[in-house]
Amino acid sequence: MLLQFLLLLTEVQSISLKFKIPPGQQQCIKDNVSQNTLIYGQYESSTLLYTFTLSIVNQQEMENIIAEYSSQVVQQFHHVMQESGEISMCFEVDDYSEIATINLFYESGAEIYDQDQLAKKQHVLNINETLQQMEQLQQEISREQLLIVDREHKRKISFVDIQSKIIGFAGITFGLLIIVAACQVIYVRRYVVYKKLA
């Protein structure tokens, strides 16, 4: 008996299904997917006596088998649609198997991450090298900032010293002026007294 699940999905969609398949039977899950859309899935089977087929029927009704797996407890699959069409995920259980339990997770949508585009080792190494250079540059900038802060601190200390010296010099000058003024007052008084006596 052929059981079909027709999935009419738009944008990013995901489903999780759990179903049983008797020996010698087939069960298919179908979905209409647009062009340049990534499909991704993972399934787990309770038996090794099965065959999984991922196929696509395009708009010209031509079927193309993308992947075929068997004898795997857990398996992943993914594919980027080159043109719009209907995908079919079919599980067929061998006649000599027990009843198979299938756990299927499936996603489709343009925003799903394409595992074919995962960063390669060289790309990762280049990124690590760039990050190291940026870290060194950041350390150099931090050292420059510390030097600038230290120079500003020294300038402030020097300015405070100069200001203290100026205040001290002004105080001494003011004191001398007071002494000179007092001497002049004393001299004038004595001069007036002397004139009176004369």
Coordinates of C-alpha atoms in Angstrom, one line a residue, residues 2-175:
L2 CA 1.3 3.4 -0.9
L3 CA 0.7 6.2 1.6
Q4 CA 1.4 9.7 0.5
F5 CA 1.7 12.9 2.5
L6 CA 1.3 15.9 0.3
L7 CA 3.0 18.9 1.9
L8 CA 2.2 22.3 0.4
L9 CA 4.7 24.5 2.1
T10 CA 5.7 28.1 1.6
E11 CA 8.8 29.9 2.8
V12 CA 10.7 28.1 5.6
Q13 CA 8.8 25.1 6.9
S14 CA 9.7 22.1 9.0
I15 CA 7.9 18.9 10.0
S16 CA 8.6 16.0 12.2
L17 CA 6.9 12.7 11.5
K18 CA 6.9 9.3 13.1
F19 CA 5.2 6.4 11.2
K20 CA 5.3 2.7 10.8
I21 CA 5.7 0.7 7.6
P22 CA 4.8 -3.0 7.4
P23 CA 7.1 -5.4 5.6
G24 CA 7.0 -5.2 1.8
Q25 CA 5.3 -1.8 1.9
Q26 CA 6.3 1.7 0.8
Q27 CA 5.5 5.1 2.2
C28 CA 6.2 8.4 0.5
I29 CA 6.3 12.0 1.7
K30 CA 5.9 14.6 -1.1
D31 CA 6.4 18.4 -1.3
N32 CA 6.2 21.0 -4.0
V33 CA 9.4 23.1 -3.8
S34 CA 10.3 26.2 -5.8
Q35 CA 13.6 26.9 -7.6
N36 CA 16.7 27.8 -5.6
T37 CA 15.2 26.3 -2.4
L38 CA 17.2 24.2 -0.1
I39 CA 15.7 21.0 1.3
Y40 CA 17.2 19.3 4.3
G41 CA 16.2 16.2 6.2
Q42 CA 17.3 13.5 8.6
Y43 CA 15.6 10.2 9.4
E44 CA 16.1 7.3 11.8
S45 CA 15.0 3.8 11.0
S46 CA 14.4 0.9 13.4
T47 CA 15.5 -1.6 10.8
L48 CA 18.3 -1.9 8.3
L49 CA 16.2 -3.8 5.8
Y50 CA 14.9 -0.7 3.9
T51 CA 15.6 1.5 1.0
F52 CA 15.2 5.3 1.1
T53 CA 14.9 7.2 -2.2
L54 CA 14.9 11.0 -2.7
S55 CA 13.7 11.9 -6.1
I56 CA 12.4 15.0 -8.0
V57 CA 9.8 15.3 -10.6
N58 CA 10.2 18.6 -12.6
Q59 CA 7.6 20.6 -14.4
Q60 CA 8.1 18.5 -17.5
E61 CA 7.2 15.5 -15.3
M62 CA 10.6 14.0 -15.7
E63 CA 11.8 12.1 -12.5
N64 CA 15.3 12.4 -11.3
I65 CA 16.7 10.3 -8.4
I66 CA 18.9 12.5 -6.2
A67 CA 19.9 10.1 -3.5
E68 CA 19.3 6.5 -2.4
Y69 CA 20.2 5.1 1.0
S70 CA 19.9 1.8 2.8
S71 CA 21.3 -0.1 5.8
Q72 CA 21.8 3.1 7.8
V73 CA 20.1 3.6 11.2
V74 CA 20.5 7.4 11.0
Q75 CA 20.9 9.3 7.7
Q76 CA 20.9 12.9 6.5
F77 CA 20.1 14.3 3.1
H78 CA 20.0 17.7 1.5
H79 CA 19.6 19.2 -1.9
V80 CA 19.3 22.7 -3.6
M81 CA 16.5 22.8 -6.1
Q82 CA 17.8 23.9 -9.5
E83 CA 14.3 24.2 -10.8
S84 CA 10.8 24.0 -9.3
G85 CA 9.3 20.6 -8.9
E86 CA 7.9 18.0 -6.6
I87 CA 10.3 16.1 -4.3
S88 CA 9.4 12.6 -3.1
M89 CA 10.9 11.0 0.0
C90 CA 10.1 7.3 -0.2
F91 CA 10.8 4.5 2.3
E92 CA 10.4 0.9 1.2
V93 CA 10.7 -1.9 3.7
D94 CA 12.0 -5.3 2.7
D95 CA 9.7 -8.3 2.8
Y96 CA 11.9 -10.0 5.4
S97 CA 11.9 -7.1 7.8
E98 CA 9.8 -6.5 10.8
I99 CA 7.5 -3.5 11.0
A100 CA 9.7 -0.5 10.6
T101 CA 9.4 2.7 12.6
I102 CA 10.6 5.8 10.9
N103 CA 11.4 9.1 12.6
L104 CA 11.7 11.8 9.9
F105 CA 12.6 15.5 10.2
Y106 CA 12.3 17.6 7.1
E107 CA 12.8 21.3 6.3
S108 CA 12.5 23.4 3.1
G109 CA 13.0 27.1 2.5
A110 CA 15.4 29.6 1.1
E111 CA 16.7 30.6 4.5
I112 CA 17.6 27.1 5.6
Y113 CA 21.4 26.8 5.9
D114 CA 23.0 25.0 3.0
Q115 CA 25.4 22.4 4.4
D116 CA 27.2 22.3 1.0
Q117 CA 28.3 25.9 1.7
L118 CA 29.8 25.1 5.1
A119 CA 33.2 26.7 5.7
K120 CA 36.1 24.7 4.4
K121 CA 39.2 24.1 6.5
Q122 CA 41.2 26.7 4.5
H123 CA 38.5 29.3 5.0
V124 CA 38.5 28.6 8.8
L125 CA 42.3 28.9 8.9
N126 CA 42.1 32.2 7.0
I127 CA 39.5 33.5 9.4
N128 CA 41.6 32.5 12.4
E129 CA 44.6 34.3 10.9
T130 CA 42.6 37.4 10.4
L131 CA 41.2 37.2 13.9
Q132 CA 44.8 36.9 15.3
Q133 CA 45.9 40.0 13.3
M134 CA 42.9 41.9 14.6
E135 CA 43.7 40.9 18.1
Q136 CA 47.3 42.0 17.7
L137 CA 46.1 45.3 16.3
Q138 CA 43.8 45.7 19.2
Q139 CA 46.6 45.1 21.7
E140 CA 48.8 47.7 19.9
I141 CA 45.9 50.2 20.1
S142 CA 45.5 49.5 23.8
R143 CA 49.2 50.1 24.4
E144 CA 49.0 53.4 22.5
Q145 CA 46.0 54.4 24.6
L146 CA 47.9 53.6 27.8
L147 CA 50.9 55.7 26.6
I148 CA 48.6 58.6 25.8
V149 CA 47.0 58.4 29.2
D150 CA 50.4 58.2 30.9
R151 CA 51.6 61.3 29.0
E152 CA 48.5 63.2 29.9
H153 CA 48.9 62.2 33.5
K154 CA 52.5 63.5 33.5
R155 CA 51.4 66.7 31.8
K156 CA 48.8 67.3 34.5
I157 CA 51.4 66.7 37.2
S158 CA 53.8 69.0 35.5
F159 CA 51.1 71.7 35.1
V160 CA 50.2 71.4 38.8
D161 CA 53.9 71.8 39.7
I162 CA 54.3 74.9 37.5
Q163 CA 51.1 76.3 39.0
S164 CA 52.3 75.8 42.5
K165 CA 55.6 77.5 41.7
I166 CA 53.8 80.4 40.1
I167 CA 51.6 80.8 43.2
G168 CA 54.6 80.6 45.4
F169 CA 56.5 83.2 43.4
A170 CA 53.5 85.5 43.4
G171 CA 53.2 85.1 47.2
I172 CA 56.9 86.0 47.6
T173 CA 56.6 89.0 45.3
F174 CA 53.5 90.2 47.1
G175 CA 55.2 89.9 50.4

